Amino acid sequence: MTEPWGLGIAEAAGRIRRRELSAVELLDSVLNRLQDTEGYAHAWAFVDERGARAAATLADGQAARGQLGGALHGTPLGVKDGLDVHRMPPEGGSDSPRGVIAKHAAGVVPHPRPSGPRVLAKTPTPSYAAGA
């Protein structure tokens, strides 16, 4: 059987909707894989484990009550670091904005809400690629 981290997003979301997989189980699998590979892959610029865990727990509670919120309910997402994500550092591949936290999300980023997908992490981007 495929580990949850290896599922495509549509399959993972379908399993969450059918209650064959919980959002917390999916998140735990993704975080374990991240921990196993990040040392050599360097695939993540920022990981919001606490926020993603709170969202996954909420998503599971909603699913238990039959309150599914969209096609990607309970799935963790990664977004390029060149895009602002609410309450995450907008570094854009540069050291200069270190310590800044985005107050809003870019229009293409899912906004924090009680249902739907949750941004787990930001993936690296070349320095200042957002302005290119």
PDB file of N, CA, C and O in Angstrom, residues 9 72 75-79 83-86 88 104-113 115-120:
ATOM      1  N   ILE A   9      -2.766  14.459  -4.693  1.00  0.00           N
ATOM      2  CA  ILE A   9      -3.641  15.283  -3.866  1.00  0.00           C
ATOM      3  C   ILE A   9      -5.111  14.898  -4.032  1.00  0.00           C
ATOM      4  O   ILE A   9      -5.865  14.879  -3.056  1.00  0.00           O
ATOM      5  N   LEU A  72     -10.540  19.770  -1.741  1.00  0.00           N
ATOM      6  CA  LEU A  72      -9.235  19.511  -1.120  1.00  0.00           C
ATOM      7  C   LEU A  72      -9.293  19.542   0.404  1.00  0.00           C
ATOM      8  O   LEU A  72      -8.279  19.743   1.072  1.00  0.00           O
ATOM      9  N   THR A  75      -6.271  18.683   3.129  1.00  0.00           N
ATOM     10  CA  THR A  75      -4.984  18.376   2.499  1.00  0.00           C
ATOM     11  C   THR A  75      -3.960  19.475   2.763  1.00  0.00           C
ATOM     12  O   THR A  75      -4.279  20.655   2.736  1.00  0.00           O
ATOM     13  N   PRO A  76      -2.709  19.094   3.039  1.00  0.00           N
ATOM     14  CA  PRO A  76      -1.644  20.094   3.204  1.00  0.00           C
ATOM     15  C   PRO A  76      -1.067  20.478   1.842  1.00  0.00           C
ATOM     16  O   PRO A  76      -0.953  19.644   0.940  1.00  0.00           O
ATOM     17  N   LEU A  77      -0.728  21.746   1.681  1.00  0.00           N
ATOM     18  CA  LEU A  77      -0.178  22.253   0.425  1.00  0.00           C
ATOM     19  C   LEU A  77       1.158  22.938   0.653  1.00  0.00           C
ATOM     20  O   LEU A  77       1.416  23.475   1.716  1.00  0.00           O
ATOM     21  N   GLY A  78       1.968  22.975  -0.394  1.00  0.00           N
ATOM     22  CA  GLY A  78       3.188  23.772  -0.411  1.00  0.00           C
ATOM     23  C   GLY A  78       3.024  24.900  -1.416  1.00  0.00           C
ATOM     24  O   GLY A  78       2.379  24.724  -2.442  1.00  0.00           O
ATOM     25  N   VAL A  79       3.575  26.061  -1.116  1.00  0.00           N
ATOM     26  CA  VAL A  79       3.478  27.246  -1.970  1.00  0.00           C
ATOM     27  C   VAL A  79       4.880  27.812  -2.147  1.00  0.00           C
ATOM     28  O   VAL A  79       5.674  27.824  -1.201  1.00  0.00           O
ATOM     29  N   LEU A  83       5.582  33.836  -2.999  1.00  0.00           N
ATOM     30  CA  LEU A  83       4.202  34.270  -2.763  1.00  0.00           C
ATOM     31  C   LEU A  83       3.972  34.497  -1.272  1.00  0.00           C
ATOM     32  O   LEU A  83       4.414  33.699  -0.452  1.00  0.00           O
ATOM     33  N   ASP A  84       3.272  35.565  -0.941  1.00  0.00           N
ATOM     34  CA  ASP A  84       2.933  35.806   0.454  1.00  0.00           C
ATOM     35  C   ASP A  84       1.878  34.808   0.911  1.00  0.00           C
ATOM     36  O   ASP A  84       0.905  34.541   0.209  1.00  0.00           O
ATOM     37  N   VAL A  85       2.085  34.263   2.094  1.00  0.00           N
ATOM     38  CA  VAL A  85       1.126  33.382   2.753  1.00  0.00           C
ATOM     39  C   VAL A  85       0.877  33.971   4.135  1.00  0.00           C
ATOM     40  O   VAL A  85       1.825  34.258   4.867  1.00  0.00           O
ATOM     41  N   HIS A  86      -0.381  34.178   4.480  1.00  0.00           N
ATOM     42  CA  HIS A  86      -0.755  34.769   5.761  1.00  0.00           C
ATOM     43  C   HIS A  86      -0.019  34.083   6.909  1.00  0.00           C
ATOM     44  O   HIS A  86      -0.026  32.869   7.022  1.00  0.00           O
ATOM     45  N   MET A  88       3.161  33.708   7.471  1.00  0.00           N
ATOM     46  CA  MET A  88       4.411  33.036   7.137  1.00  0.00           C
ATOM     47  C   MET A  88       5.400  34.073   6.625  1.00  0.00           C
ATOM     48  O   MET A  88       4.998  35.097   6.089  1.00  0.00           O
ATOM     49  N   HIS A 104      -1.075  39.276   4.986  1.00  0.00           N
ATOM     50  CA  HIS A 104      -2.108  38.869   4.033  1.00  0.00           C
ATOM     51  C   HIS A 104      -1.518  37.807   3.118  1.00  0.00           C
ATOM     52  O   HIS A 104      -0.307  37.659   3.029  1.00  0.00           O
ATOM     53  N   ALA A 105      -2.375  37.117   2.405  1.00  0.00           N
ATOM     54  CA  ALA A 105      -1.925  36.128   1.430  1.00  0.00           C
ATOM     55  C   ALA A 105      -2.083  36.685   0.023  1.00  0.00           C
ATOM     56  O   ALA A 105      -2.982  37.480  -0.244  1.00  0.00           O
ATOM     57  N   ALA A 106      -1.200  36.249  -0.866  1.00  0.00           N
ATOM     58  CA  ALA A 106      -1.341  36.593  -2.278  1.00  0.00           C
ATOM     59  C   ALA A 106      -2.676  36.045  -2.781  1.00  0.00           C
ATOM     60  O   ALA A 106      -3.194  35.058  -2.249  1.00  0.00           O
ATOM     61  N   GLY A 107      -3.223  36.667  -3.802  1.00  0.00           N
ATOM     62  CA  GLY A 107      -4.535  36.281  -4.311  1.00  0.00           C
ATOM     63  C   GLY A 107      -4.643  34.833  -4.761  1.00  0.00           C
ATOM     64  O   GLY A 107      -5.718  34.251  -4.729  1.00  0.00           O
ATOM     65  N   VAL A 108      -3.537  34.223  -5.176  1.00  0.00           N
ATOM     66  CA  VAL A 108      -3.575  32.844  -5.659  1.00  0.00           C
ATOM     67  C   VAL A 108      -3.393  31.816  -4.551  1.00  0.00           C
ATOM     68  O   VAL A 108      -3.484  30.617  -4.788  1.00  0.00           O
ATOM     69  N   VAL A 109      -3.142  32.283  -3.334  1.00  0.00           N
ATOM     70  CA  VAL A 109      -2.909  31.391  -2.195  1.00  0.00           C
ATOM     71  C   VAL A 109      -4.216  31.173  -1.441  1.00  0.00           C
ATOM     72  O   VAL A 109      -4.933  32.133  -1.163  1.00  0.00           O
ATOM     73  N   PRO A 110      -4.535  29.909  -1.094  1.00  0.00           N
ATOM     74  CA  PRO A 110      -5.751  29.679  -0.296  1.00  0.00           C
ATOM     75  C   PRO A 110      -5.684  30.452   1.018  1.00  0.00           C
ATOM     76  O   PRO A 110      -4.678  30.398   1.720  1.00  0.00           O
ATOM     77  N   HIS A 111      -6.719  31.191   1.318  1.00  0.00           N
ATOM     78  CA  HIS A 111      -6.769  31.964   2.551  1.00  0.00           C
ATOM     79  C   HIS A 111      -7.124  31.044   3.708  1.00  0.00           C
ATOM     80  O   HIS A 111      -7.889  30.093   3.543  1.00  0.00           O
ATOM     81  N   PRO A 112      -6.572  31.308   4.890  1.00  0.00           N
ATOM     82  CA  PRO A 112      -6.925  30.474   6.049  1.00  0.00           C
ATOM     83  C   PRO A 112      -8.433  30.509   6.276  1.00  0.00           C
ATOM     84  O   PRO A 112      -9.034  31.570   6.308  1.00  0.00           O
ATOM     85  N   ARG A 113      -9.020  29.362   6.346  1.00  0.00           N
ATOM     86  CA  ARG A 113     -10.448  29.260   6.613  1.00  0.00           C
ATOM     87  C   ARG A 113     -10.698  27.918   7.274  1.00  0.00           C
ATOM     88  O   ARG A 113      -9.844  27.043   7.232  1.00  0.00           O
ATOM     89  N   SER A 115     -12.236  25.332   6.487  1.00  0.00           N
ATOM     90  CA  SER A 115     -12.279  24.122   5.681  1.00  0.00           C
ATOM     91  C   SER A 115     -11.401  24.302   4.453  1.00  0.00           C
ATOM     92  O   SER A 115     -10.909  25.378   4.177  1.00  0.00           O
ATOM     93  N   GLY A 116     -11.226  23.244   3.718  1.00  0.00           N
ATOM     94  CA  GLY A 116     -10.406  23.302   2.518  1.00  0.00           C
ATOM     95  C   GLY A 116      -8.958  23.006   2.818  1.00  0.00           C
ATOM     96  O   GLY A 116      -8.604  22.529   3.892  1.00  0.00           O
ATOM     97  N   PRO A 117      -8.069  23.285   1.860  1.00  0.00           N
ATOM     98  CA  PRO A 117      -6.657  22.972   2.052  1.00  0.00           C
ATOM     99  C   PRO A 117      -5.987  23.959   2.993  1.00  0.00           C
ATOM    100  O   PRO A 117      -6.468  25.065   3.200  1.00  0.00           O
ATOM    101  N   ARG A 118      -4.863  23.561   3.539  1.00  0.00           N
ATOM    102  CA  ARG A 118      -4.077  24.417   4.429  1.00  0.00           C
ATOM    103  C   ARG A 118      -2.643  24.444   3.923  1.00  0.00           C
ATOM    104  O   ARG A 118      -2.075  23.404   3.603  1.00  0.00           O
ATOM    105  N   VAL A 119      -2.057  25.631   3.837  1.00  0.00           N
ATOM    106  CA  VAL A 119      -0.663  25.738   3.428  1.00  0.00           C
ATOM    107  C   VAL A 119       0.198  25.238   4.585  1.00  0.00           C
ATOM    108  O   VAL A 119       0.175  25.797   5.677  1.00  0.00           O
ATOM    109  N   LEU A 120       0.925  24.163   4.328  1.00  0.00           N
ATOM    110  CA  LEU A 120       1.833  23.565   5.307  1.00  0.00           C
ATOM    111  C   LEU A 120       3.183  24.252   5.256  1.00  0.00           C
ATOM    112  O   LEU A 120       3.799  24.502   6.283  1.00  0.00           O
TER     113      LEU A 120
END
